[in-house]
Amino acid sequence: MKVKAYTINSFAKTSLGGNGAGVVLDADYLSDEEMQKIAAVLGFSETAFVLNSNLADFKVRFFTPSEEVDLCGHATIGTFFTMGTLGYIKPGNYLQETKAGILGVEIKEDQSIMMSQPLPVFFETIDKSEIADSLNIEIANIHEDLPVQIVSTGLRDIIVPIKNLDVLYSIKPDFKKIFEISRRYSAVGYHVFSLETINFSTACCRNFAPLFGIPEESATGTSNGALGCYLYKYGKINFGQTSNIIIEQGYAMKKPSEIFVSLAVEGEKITGVKVGGRALNLSSIEIDIE
């Protein structure tokens, strides 16, 4: 059976940047096994499959090369950019049914995409020495005023604050240790960041998720939603900055990416989370699966 899929670079800052995703439209006829095979053949960190929904405008399922996950930010951006570019949908607001809930997606006139994420949940903090060891850095290189903490806006991420940009770029992770720690804490992986940046952004980050077969990811939607909430909770962004959080990612991989985060805040409480960006390099491919 031949299946048409699309490939797209989400959150791309330049034509060489962003995070590649696969998109399969009109996927209702595919079995779970076939979706998994397609995701494995495409080899992206996530591939999105668009189906009919009785609860929202679309149902979207997300598969890594090895398993299904509840939500993927960059694949959502890629999916709605693809549908908009191909004329399936026009600029406006839509709802997608995911395993993380029914979430809003906005397509703007400039074809940038903003997606709603679940409200943040702040889980346990983790001993910094354990994390430093797995990153092959000294514990002194982890920010002394900020915790290592699991935060979720749909997926559990271990947020790791690093003192400066030089240390962030020098990290050579022990992926076996990160795999074991991520599994122990039921987390997707590490989202490691510095408040020092390249382009006067809010933060610069790297993302390691070997538990899901992703040594490093160049742009991560859900993790940066969690990071934005973390930065607000710990006073690193103020009320006036919550609608314009800009995160750099992928520079260590020579894949420059830019992720926008917007928080709705009432008092000290976060009442809404949106993550978005732009996409480039849409193309199609035909896959033959047995």
PDB file of C-alpha atoms in Angstrom:
ATOM      1  CA  MET A   1       0.000   0.000   0.000  1.00  0.00           C
ATOM      2  CA  LYS A   2       1.302   3.420  -0.966  1.00  0.00           C
ATOM      3  CA  VAL A   3       0.723   6.361   1.380  1.00  0.00           C
ATOM      4  CA  LYS A   4       1.324  10.035   0.628  1.00  0.00           C
ATOM      5  CA  ALA A   5       3.075  11.920   3.408  1.00  0.00           C
ATOM      6  CA  TYR A   6       4.352  15.452   3.758  1.00  0.00           C
ATOM      7  CA  THR A   7       7.559  16.653   5.374  1.00  0.00           C
ATOM      8  CA  ILE A   8       7.981  20.071   6.932  1.00  0.00           C
ATOM      9  CA  ASN A   9      10.454  21.968   9.118  1.00  0.00           C
ATOM     10  CA  SER A  10       8.594  23.515  12.047  1.00  0.00           C
ATOM     11  CA  PHE A  11       9.823  26.486  14.114  1.00  0.00           C
ATOM     12  CA  ALA A  12      12.430  27.220  11.436  1.00  0.00           C
ATOM     13  CA  LYS A  13      14.414  30.423  11.912  1.00  0.00           C
ATOM     14  CA  THR A  14      16.162  29.888   8.560  1.00  0.00           C
ATOM     15  CA  SER A  15      15.785  27.461   5.652  1.00  0.00           C
ATOM     16  CA  LEU A  16      18.342  25.209   7.365  1.00  0.00           C
ATOM     17  CA  GLY A  17      16.618  25.364  10.735  1.00  0.00           C
ATOM     18  CA  GLY A  18      13.599  24.017  12.514  1.00  0.00           C
ATOM     19  CA  ASN A  19      12.571  20.513  13.454  1.00  0.00           C
ATOM     20  CA  GLY A  20      11.481  18.089  10.771  1.00  0.00           C
ATOM     21  CA  ALA A  21       8.089  16.407  11.100  1.00  0.00           C
ATOM     22  CA  GLY A  22       5.998  14.096   9.004  1.00  0.00           C
ATOM     23  CA  VAL A  23       2.325  14.734   8.276  1.00  0.00           C
ATOM     24  CA  VAL A  24      -0.219  12.278   6.863  1.00  0.00           C
ATOM     25  CA  LEU A  25      -3.631  13.710   6.004  1.00  0.00           C
ATOM     26  CA  ASP A  26      -6.927  11.785   5.775  1.00  0.00           C
ATOM     27  CA  ALA A  27      -5.433   8.957   7.827  1.00  0.00           C
ATOM     28  CA  ASP A  28      -8.641   7.278   9.038  1.00  0.00           C
ATOM     29  CA  TYR A  29      -8.037   4.222   6.865  1.00  0.00           C
ATOM     30  CA  LEU A  30      -4.675   3.486   8.495  1.00  0.00           C
ATOM     31  CA  SER A  31      -4.310   1.012  11.366  1.00  0.00           C
ATOM     32  CA  ASP A  32      -2.194   1.744  14.432  1.00  0.00           C
ATOM     33  CA  GLU A  33       0.413  -0.672  13.109  1.00  0.00           C
ATOM     34  CA  GLU A  34       0.517   1.078   9.727  1.00  0.00           C
ATOM     35  CA  MET A  35       0.864   4.513  11.348  1.00  0.00           C
ATOM     36  CA  GLN A  36       3.764   3.202  13.385  1.00  0.00           C
ATOM     37  CA  LYS A  37       5.442   1.777  10.276  1.00  0.00           C
ATOM     38  CA  ILE A  38       5.075   5.078   8.424  1.00  0.00           C
ATOM     39  CA  ALA A  39       6.564   7.007  11.355  1.00  0.00           C
ATOM     40  CA  ALA A  40       9.487   4.585  11.457  1.00  0.00           C
ATOM     41  CA  VAL A  41      10.123   4.900   7.710  1.00  0.00           C
ATOM     42  CA  LEU A  42      10.015   8.704   7.807  1.00  0.00           C
ATOM     43  CA  GLY A  43      12.342   8.667  10.801  1.00  0.00           C
ATOM     44  CA  PHE A  44      11.384  12.060  12.229  1.00  0.00           C
ATOM     45  CA  SER A  45      11.116  12.489  15.971  1.00  0.00           C
ATOM     46  CA  GLU A  46       7.342  12.702  15.419  1.00  0.00           C
ATOM     47  CA  THR A  47       4.896  12.146  12.572  1.00  0.00           C
ATOM     48  CA  ALA A  48       1.318  13.434  12.820  1.00  0.00           C
ATOM     49  CA  PHE A  49      -1.722  11.632  11.444  1.00  0.00           C
ATOM     50  CA  VAL A  50      -4.890  13.652  10.818  1.00  0.00           C
ATOM     51  CA  LEU A  51      -8.233  11.890  11.260  1.00  0.00           C
ATOM     52  CA  ASN A  52     -11.902  12.810  11.529  1.00  0.00           C
ATOM     53  CA  SER A  53     -13.168  13.771  14.982  1.00  0.00           C
ATOM     54  CA  ASN A  54     -16.582  13.805  16.613  1.00  0.00           C
ATOM     55  CA  LEU A  55     -15.313  16.178  19.302  1.00  0.00           C
ATOM     56  CA  ALA A  56     -13.197  18.744  17.423  1.00  0.00           C
ATOM     57  CA  ASP A  57     -12.342  19.934  13.911  1.00  0.00           C
ATOM     58  CA  PHE A  58      -9.663  17.268  13.586  1.00  0.00           C
ATOM     59  CA  LYS A  59      -8.224  14.382  15.528  1.00  0.00           C
ATOM     60  CA  VAL A  60      -4.425  14.261  15.447  1.00  0.00           C
ATOM     61  CA  ARG A  61      -2.288  11.351  16.597  1.00  0.00           C
ATOM     62  CA  PHE A  62       1.472  11.557  17.032  1.00  0.00           C
ATOM     63  CA  PHE A  63       3.993   8.734  16.561  1.00  0.00           C
ATOM     64  CA  THR A  64       7.730   8.657  17.177  1.00  0.00           C
ATOM     65  CA  PRO A  65       9.684   6.033  15.199  1.00  0.00           C
ATOM     66  CA  SER A  66       9.044   3.609  18.079  1.00  0.00           C
ATOM     67  CA  GLU A  67       5.742   4.515  19.792  1.00  0.00           C
ATOM     68  CA  GLU A  68       2.740   6.822  20.039  1.00  0.00           C
ATOM     69  CA  VAL A  69       2.918   9.947  22.239  1.00  0.00           C
ATOM     70  CA  ASP A  70       0.091  12.097  23.568  1.00  0.00           C
ATOM     71  CA  LEU A  71       1.105  15.404  22.021  1.00  0.00           C
ATOM     72  CA  CYS A  72       3.807  17.014  19.892  1.00  0.00           C
ATOM     73  CA  GLY A  73       4.159  20.749  19.476  1.00  0.00           C
ATOM     74  CA  HIS A  74       6.358  20.918  16.385  1.00  0.00           C
ATOM     75  CA  ALA A  75       4.311  18.260  14.569  1.00  0.00           C
ATOM     76  CA  THR A  76       1.142  20.251  15.364  1.00  0.00           C
ATOM     77  CA  ILE A  77       2.728  23.368  13.858  1.00  0.00           C
ATOM     78  CA  GLY A  78       3.723  21.332  10.805  1.00  0.00           C
ATOM     79  CA  THR A  79       0.286  19.753  10.476  1.00  0.00           C
ATOM     80  CA  PHE A  80      -1.700  22.980  10.469  1.00  0.00           C
ATOM     81  CA  PHE A  81       0.837  24.764   8.264  1.00  0.00           C
ATOM     82  CA  THR A  82       0.535  21.894   5.783  1.00  0.00           C
ATOM     83  CA  MET A  83      -3.263  21.963   5.802  1.00  0.00           C
ATOM     84  CA  GLY A  84      -3.280  25.746   5.426  1.00  0.00           C
ATOM     85  CA  THR A  85      -0.756  25.754   2.586  1.00  0.00           C
ATOM     86  CA  LEU A  86      -2.613  23.006   0.690  1.00  0.00           C
ATOM     87  CA  GLY A  87      -5.942  24.808   1.076  1.00  0.00           C
ATOM     88  CA  TYR A  88      -7.607  22.365   3.474  1.00  0.00           C
ATOM     89  CA  ILE A  89      -8.187  25.198   5.932  1.00  0.00           C
ATOM     90  CA  LYS A  90      -8.042  29.006   6.015  1.00  0.00           C
ATOM     91  CA  PRO A  91      -6.564  31.361   8.629  1.00  0.00           C
ATOM     92  CA  GLY A  92      -8.655  31.172  11.780  1.00  0.00           C
ATOM     93  CA  ASN A  93      -9.157  29.170  14.959  1.00  0.00           C
ATOM     94  CA  TYR A  94      -9.533  25.404  15.098  1.00  0.00           C
ATOM     95  CA  LEU A  95      -9.756  22.622  17.671  1.00  0.00           C
ATOM     96  CA  GLN A  96      -7.673  19.453  17.561  1.00  0.00           C
ATOM     97  CA  GLU A  97      -8.495  16.318  19.520  1.00  0.00           C
ATOM     98  CA  THR A  98      -5.327  14.775  20.965  1.00  0.00           C
ATOM     99  CA  LYS A  99      -4.558  12.254  23.676  1.00  0.00           C
ATOM    100  CA  ALA A 100      -3.559  15.252  25.829  1.00  0.00           C
ATOM    101  CA  GLY A 101      -7.046  16.763  25.414  1.00  0.00           C
ATOM    102  CA  ILE A 102      -8.872  19.041  22.993  1.00  0.00           C
ATOM    103  CA  LEU A 103      -6.598  21.957  22.213  1.00  0.00           C
ATOM    104  CA  GLY A 104      -6.995  25.143  20.208  1.00  0.00           C
ATOM    105  CA  VAL A 105      -4.845  26.034  17.204  1.00  0.00           C
ATOM    106  CA  GLU A 106      -4.746  29.428  15.500  1.00  0.00           C
ATOM    107  CA  ILE A 107      -3.521  29.959  11.936  1.00  0.00           C
ATOM    108  CA  LYS A 108      -2.579  33.590  11.441  1.00  0.00           C
ATOM    109  CA  GLU A 109      -2.667  35.502   8.156  1.00  0.00           C
ATOM    110  CA  ASP A 110       1.142  35.289   7.905  1.00  0.00           C
ATOM    111  CA  GLN A 111       0.845  31.468   8.153  1.00  0.00           C
ATOM    112  CA  SER A 112       2.443  31.343  11.595  1.00  0.00           C
ATOM    113  CA  ILE A 113       0.725  28.871  13.896  1.00  0.00           C
ATOM    114  CA  MET A 114      -0.067  29.154  17.611  1.00  0.00           C
ATOM    115  CA  MET A 115      -1.316  26.100  19.523  1.00  0.00           C
ATOM    116  CA  SER A 116      -2.867  25.897  22.953  1.00  0.00           C
ATOM    117  CA  GLN A 117      -1.342  23.541  25.493  1.00  0.00           C
ATOM    118  CA  PRO A 118      -2.694  22.170  28.772  1.00  0.00           C
ATOM    119  CA  LEU A 119      -2.164  24.347  31.820  1.00  0.00           C
ATOM    120  CA  PRO A 120       1.157  23.729  33.577  1.00  0.00           C
ATOM    121  CA  VAL A 121       1.619  21.168  36.293  1.00  0.00           C
ATOM    122  CA  PHE A 122       4.742  21.498  38.450  1.00  0.00           C
ATOM    123  CA  PHE A 123       5.986  18.165  39.755  1.00  0.00           C
ATOM    124  CA  GLU A 124       8.931  17.114  41.913  1.00  0.00           C
ATOM    125  CA  THR A 125      12.346  18.729  41.952  1.00  0.00           C
ATOM    126  CA  ILE A 126      15.375  16.544  41.262  1.00  0.00           C
ATOM    127  CA  ASP A 127      18.803  16.465  42.896  1.00  0.00           C
ATOM    128  CA  LYS A 128      21.181  18.609  40.842  1.00  0.00           C
ATOM    129  CA  SER A 129      24.173  16.338  41.343  1.00  0.00           C
ATOM    130  CA  GLU A 130      22.405  13.467  39.593  1.00  0.00           C
ATOM    131  CA  ILE A 131      21.517  15.682  36.646  1.00  0.00           C
ATOM    132  CA  ALA A 132      24.994  17.250  36.430  1.00  0.00           C
ATOM    133  CA  ASP A 133      26.579  13.799  36.348  1.00  0.00           C
ATOM    134  CA  SER A 134      24.367  12.716  33.445  1.00  0.00           C
ATOM    135  CA  LEU A 135      25.289  15.887  31.511  1.00  0.00           C
ATOM    136  CA  ASN A 136      29.021  15.501  32.249  1.00  0.00           C
ATOM    137  CA  ILE A 137      29.231  18.952  33.856  1.00  0.00           C
ATOM    138  CA  GLU A 138      30.078  20.222  37.321  1.00  0.00           C
ATOM    139  CA  ILE A 139      27.130  20.861  39.642  1.00  0.00           C
ATOM    140  CA  ALA A 140      28.358  24.480  39.901  1.00  0.00           C
ATOM    141  CA  ASN A 141      27.367  24.914  36.253  1.00  0.00           C
ATOM    142  CA  ILE A 142      23.706  24.422  37.106  1.00  0.00           C
ATOM    143  CA  HIS A 143      22.035  27.711  38.070  1.00  0.00           C
ATOM    144  CA  GLU A 144      22.163  28.019  41.856  1.00  0.00           C
ATOM    145  CA  ASP A 145      18.934  30.043  42.190  1.00  0.00           C
ATOM    146  CA  LEU A 146      16.698  27.813  40.089  1.00  0.00           C
ATOM    147  CA  PRO A 147      15.573  24.218  40.657  1.00  0.00           C
ATOM    148  CA  VAL A 148      15.795  21.224  38.381  1.00  0.00           C
ATOM    149  CA  GLN A 149      12.114  20.389  38.166  1.00  0.00           C
ATOM    150  CA  ILE A 150       9.654  18.290  36.197  1.00  0.00           C
ATOM    151  CA  VAL A 151       7.069  20.506  34.486  1.00  0.00           C
ATOM    152  CA  SER A 152       4.296  19.487  32.105  1.00  0.00           C
ATOM    153  CA  THR A 153       2.115  21.341  29.642  1.00  0.00           C
ATOM    154  CA  GLY A 154       1.094  18.022  28.111  1.00  0.00           C
ATOM    155  CA  LEU A 155       4.294  16.002  28.531  1.00  0.00           C
ATOM    156  CA  ARG A 156       6.575  15.677  31.560  1.00  0.00           C
ATOM    157  CA  ASP A 157       9.909  17.416  30.947  1.00  0.00           C
ATOM    158  CA  ILE A 158      12.870  17.750  33.290  1.00  0.00           C
ATOM    159  CA  ILE A 159      13.732  21.464  33.162  1.00  0.00           C
ATOM    160  CA  VAL A 160      17.449  22.064  33.800  1.00  0.00           C
ATOM    161  CA  PRO A 161      18.771  25.642  34.301  1.00  0.00           C
ATOM    162  CA  ILE A 162      22.376  26.126  33.141  1.00  0.00           C
ATOM    163  CA  LYS A 163      24.515  29.062  34.265  1.00  0.00           C
ATOM    164  CA  ASN A 164      25.592  30.391  30.883  1.00  0.00           C
ATOM    165  CA  LEU A 165      25.627  29.858  27.145  1.00  0.00           C
ATOM    166  CA  ASP A 166      29.189  28.518  26.983  1.00  0.00           C
ATOM    167  CA  VAL A 167      28.345  25.672  29.351  1.00  0.00           C
ATOM    168  CA  LEU A 168      25.096  24.956  27.504  1.00  0.00           C
ATOM    169  CA  TYR A 169      26.963  24.544  24.221  1.00  0.00           C
ATOM    170  CA  SER A 170      29.768  22.489  25.742  1.00  0.00           C
ATOM    171  CA  ILE A 171      27.484  19.788  27.193  1.00  0.00           C
ATOM    172  CA  LYS A 172      28.269  16.287  25.994  1.00  0.00           C
ATOM    173  CA  PRO A 173      25.452  14.224  27.493  1.00  0.00           C
ATOM    174  CA  ASP A 174      25.658  10.681  28.784  1.00  0.00           C
ATOM    175  CA  PHE A 175      22.598   9.454  26.935  1.00  0.00           C
ATOM    176  CA  LYS A 176      22.470   6.153  28.792  1.00  0.00           C
ATOM    177  CA  LYS A 177      22.196   7.965  32.130  1.00  0.00           C
ATOM    178  CA  ILE A 178      19.631  10.424  30.745  1.00  0.00           C
ATOM    179  CA  PHE A 179      17.633   7.462  29.421  1.00  0.00           C
ATOM    180  CA  GLU A 180      17.570   5.823  32.868  1.00  0.00           C
ATOM    181  CA  ILE A 181      16.764   9.035  34.759  1.00  0.00           C
ATOM    182  CA  SER A 182      13.994   9.959  32.304  1.00  0.00           C
ATOM    183  CA  ARG A 183      12.474   6.492  32.642  1.00  0.00           C
ATOM    184  CA  ARG A 184      12.679   6.603  36.437  1.00  0.00           C
ATOM    185  CA  TYR A 185      10.822   9.920  36.570  1.00  0.00           C
ATOM    186  CA  SER A 186       8.393   9.069  33.736  1.00  0.00           C
ATOM    187  CA  ALA A 187       9.679  12.095  31.825  1.00  0.00           C
ATOM    188  CA  VAL A 188      10.140  12.595  28.103  1.00  0.00           C
ATOM    189  CA  GLY A 189      13.654  13.903  28.640  1.00  0.00           C
ATOM    190  CA  TYR A 190      15.732  16.927  29.630  1.00  0.00           C
ATOM    191  CA  HIS A 191      15.012  20.500  28.522  1.00  0.00           C
ATOM    192  CA  VAL A 192      18.272  22.281  29.312  1.00  0.00           C
ATOM    193  CA  PHE A 193      18.389  26.072  29.048  1.00  0.00           C
ATOM    194  CA  SER A 194      20.393  29.227  29.649  1.00  0.00           C
ATOM    195  CA  LEU A 195      19.108  32.755  30.193  1.00  0.00           C
ATOM    196  CA  GLU A 196      22.080  33.930  28.137  1.00  0.00           C
ATOM    197  CA  THR A 197      21.059  33.941  24.470  1.00  0.00           C
ATOM    198  CA  ILE A 198      22.358  34.533  20.957  1.00  0.00           C
ATOM    199  CA  ASN A 199      19.676  36.829  19.538  1.00  0.00           C
ATOM    200  CA  PHE A 200      18.447  38.740  22.605  1.00  0.00           C
ATOM    201  CA  SER A 201      15.697  36.170  23.143  1.00  0.00           C
ATOM    202  CA  THR A 202      14.230  35.038  26.459  1.00  0.00           C
ATOM    203  CA  ALA A 203      16.223  31.805  26.716  1.00  0.00           C
ATOM    204  CA  CYS A 204      18.376  29.440  24.685  1.00  0.00           C
ATOM    205  CA  CYS A 205      17.885  25.700  25.094  1.00  0.00           C
ATOM    206  CA  ARG A 206      18.803  22.161  24.119  1.00  0.00           C
ATOM    207  CA  ASN A 207      16.534  19.119  24.403  1.00  0.00           C
ATOM    208  CA  PHE A 208      17.657  15.525  25.049  1.00  0.00           C
ATOM    209  CA  ALA A 209      15.122  12.691  24.813  1.00  0.00           C
ATOM    210  CA  PRO A 210      16.964   9.380  24.317  1.00  0.00           C
ATOM    211  CA  LEU A 211      14.136   7.498  26.034  1.00  0.00           C
ATOM    212  CA  PHE A 212      12.113   8.140  22.859  1.00  0.00           C
ATOM    213  CA  GLY A 213      15.006   7.575  20.482  1.00  0.00           C
ATOM    214  CA  ILE A 214      15.823  11.298  20.151  1.00  0.00           C
ATOM    215  CA  PRO A 215      19.399  12.110  21.243  1.00  0.00           C
ATOM    216  CA  GLU A 216      18.837  15.833  20.645  1.00  0.00           C
ATOM    217  CA  GLU A 217      15.904  17.727  19.168  1.00  0.00           C
ATOM    218  CA  SER A 218      16.264  21.032  17.314  1.00  0.00           C
ATOM    219  CA  ALA A 219      12.862  22.544  18.209  1.00  0.00           C
ATOM    220  CA  THR A 220      10.385  21.366  20.820  1.00  0.00           C
ATOM    221  CA  GLY A 221       6.928  22.857  21.292  1.00  0.00           C
ATOM    222  CA  THR A 222       5.659  21.168  24.443  1.00  0.00           C
ATOM    223  CA  SER A 223       8.971  21.518  26.283  1.00  0.00           C
ATOM    224  CA  ASN A 224       9.145  25.233  25.587  1.00  0.00           C
ATOM    225  CA  GLY A 225       5.590  25.717  26.790  1.00  0.00           C
ATOM    226  CA  ALA A 226       6.694  24.130  30.045  1.00  0.00           C
ATOM    227  CA  LEU A 227       9.843  26.282  30.076  1.00  0.00           C
ATOM    228  CA  GLY A 228       7.846  29.487  29.638  1.00  0.00           C
ATOM    229  CA  CYS A 229       5.655  28.560  32.611  1.00  0.00           C
ATOM    230  CA  TYR A 230       8.732  27.657  34.682  1.00  0.00           C
ATOM    231  CA  LEU A 231      10.383  31.015  33.920  1.00  0.00           C
ATOM    232  CA  TYR A 232       7.252  32.878  34.985  1.00  0.00           C
ATOM    233  CA  LYS A 233       6.851  30.848  38.165  1.00  0.00           C
ATOM    234  CA  TYR A 234      10.421  31.586  39.242  1.00  0.00           C
ATOM    235  CA  GLY A 235      10.370  35.278  38.355  1.00  0.00           C
ATOM    236  CA  LYS A 236      12.635  35.229  35.296  1.00  0.00           C
ATOM    237  CA  ILE A 237       9.977  36.904  33.165  1.00  0.00           C
ATOM    238  CA  ASN A 238       7.550  39.505  34.431  1.00  0.00           C
ATOM    239  CA  PHE A 239       3.877  40.101  33.724  1.00  0.00           C
ATOM    240  CA  GLY A 240       4.612  42.425  30.820  1.00  0.00           C
ATOM    241  CA  GLN A 241       6.741  39.815  29.048  1.00  0.00           C
ATOM    242  CA  THR A 242       4.346  36.864  29.214  1.00  0.00           C
ATOM    243  CA  SER A 243       2.835  37.368  25.759  1.00  0.00           C
ATOM    244  CA  ASN A 244       6.192  37.649  23.999  1.00  0.00           C
ATOM    245  CA  ILE A 245       8.473  34.852  25.160  1.00  0.00           C
ATOM    246  CA  ILE A 246      10.975  33.844  22.469  1.00  0.00           C
ATOM    247  CA  ILE A 247      13.045  30.681  22.842  1.00  0.00           C
ATOM    248  CA  GLU A 248      16.100  29.776  20.755  1.00  0.00           C
ATOM    249  CA  GLN A 249      16.837  26.123  20.077  1.00  0.00           C
ATOM    250  CA  GLY A 250      18.769  24.009  17.590  1.00  0.00           C
ATOM    251  CA  TYR A 251      21.812  26.271  17.287  1.00  0.00           C
ATOM    252  CA  ALA A 252      24.077  23.587  18.763  1.00  0.00           C
ATOM    253  CA  MET A 253      22.885  21.325  15.924  1.00  0.00           C
ATOM    254  CA  LYS A 254      23.278  24.044  13.254  1.00  0.00           C
ATOM    255  CA  LYS A 255      19.484  24.016  12.833  1.00  0.00           C
ATOM    256  CA  PRO A 256      18.459  27.491  14.051  1.00  0.00           C
ATOM    257  CA  SER A 257      14.939  27.444  15.459  1.00  0.00           C
ATOM    258  CA  GLU A 258      12.674  29.998  17.095  1.00  0.00           C
ATOM    259  CA  ILE A 259       9.709  29.126  19.293  1.00  0.00           C
ATOM    260  CA  PHE A 260       7.128  31.656  20.489  1.00  0.00           C
ATOM    261  CA  VAL A 261       5.413  31.169  23.859  1.00  0.00           C
ATOM    262  CA  SER A 262       2.481  33.251  25.085  1.00  0.00           C
ATOM    263  CA  LEU A 263       1.038  32.930  28.597  1.00  0.00           C
ATOM    264  CA  ALA A 264      -2.297  34.263  29.808  1.00  0.00           C
ATOM    265  CA  VAL A 265      -1.916  35.285  33.453  1.00  0.00           C
ATOM    266  CA  GLU A 266      -4.373  36.386  36.135  1.00  0.00           C
ATOM    267  CA  GLY A 267      -2.553  37.582  39.218  1.00  0.00           C
ATOM    268  CA  GLU A 268       0.165  35.004  39.739  1.00  0.00           C
ATOM    269  CA  LYS A 269      -1.856  32.196  38.137  1.00  0.00           C
ATOM    270  CA  ILE A 270      -1.208  30.990  34.587  1.00  0.00           C
ATOM    271  CA  THR A 271      -4.603  30.584  32.894  1.00  0.00           C
ATOM    272  CA  GLY A 272      -3.507  29.843  29.332  1.00  0.00           C
ATOM    273  CA  VAL A 273      -0.488  28.560  27.425  1.00  0.00           C
ATOM    274  CA  LYS A 274       0.158  28.933  23.699  1.00  0.00           C
ATOM    275  CA  VAL A 275       3.215  27.864  21.729  1.00  0.00           C
ATOM    276  CA  GLY A 276       3.895  28.596  18.101  1.00  0.00           C
ATOM    277  CA  GLY A 277       6.150  29.524  15.262  1.00  0.00           C
ATOM    278  CA  ARG A 278       6.631  29.320  11.554  1.00  0.00           C
ATOM    279  CA  ALA A 279       7.381  26.456   9.205  1.00  0.00           C
ATOM    280  CA  LEU A 280       9.386  26.079   5.983  1.00  0.00           C
ATOM    281  CA  ASN A 281      10.323  23.534   3.302  1.00  0.00           C
ATOM    282  CA  LEU A 282       7.017  21.726   2.736  1.00  0.00           C
ATOM    283  CA  SER A 283       7.398  18.756   0.398  1.00  0.00           C
ATOM    284  CA  SER A 284       5.654  15.434  -0.281  1.00  0.00           C
ATOM    285  CA  ILE A 285       6.841  11.836  -0.366  1.00  0.00           C
ATOM    286  CA  GLU A 286       5.207   8.520  -1.233  1.00  0.00           C
ATOM    287  CA  ILE A 287       5.792   5.644   1.177  1.00  0.00           C
ATOM    288  CA  ASP A 288       5.229   2.001   0.341  1.00  0.00           C
ATOM    289  CA  ILE A 289       4.212  -0.092   3.348  1.00  0.00           C
ATOM    290  CA  GLU A 290       3.259  -3.750   3.433  1.00  0.00           C
TER     291      GLU A 290
END
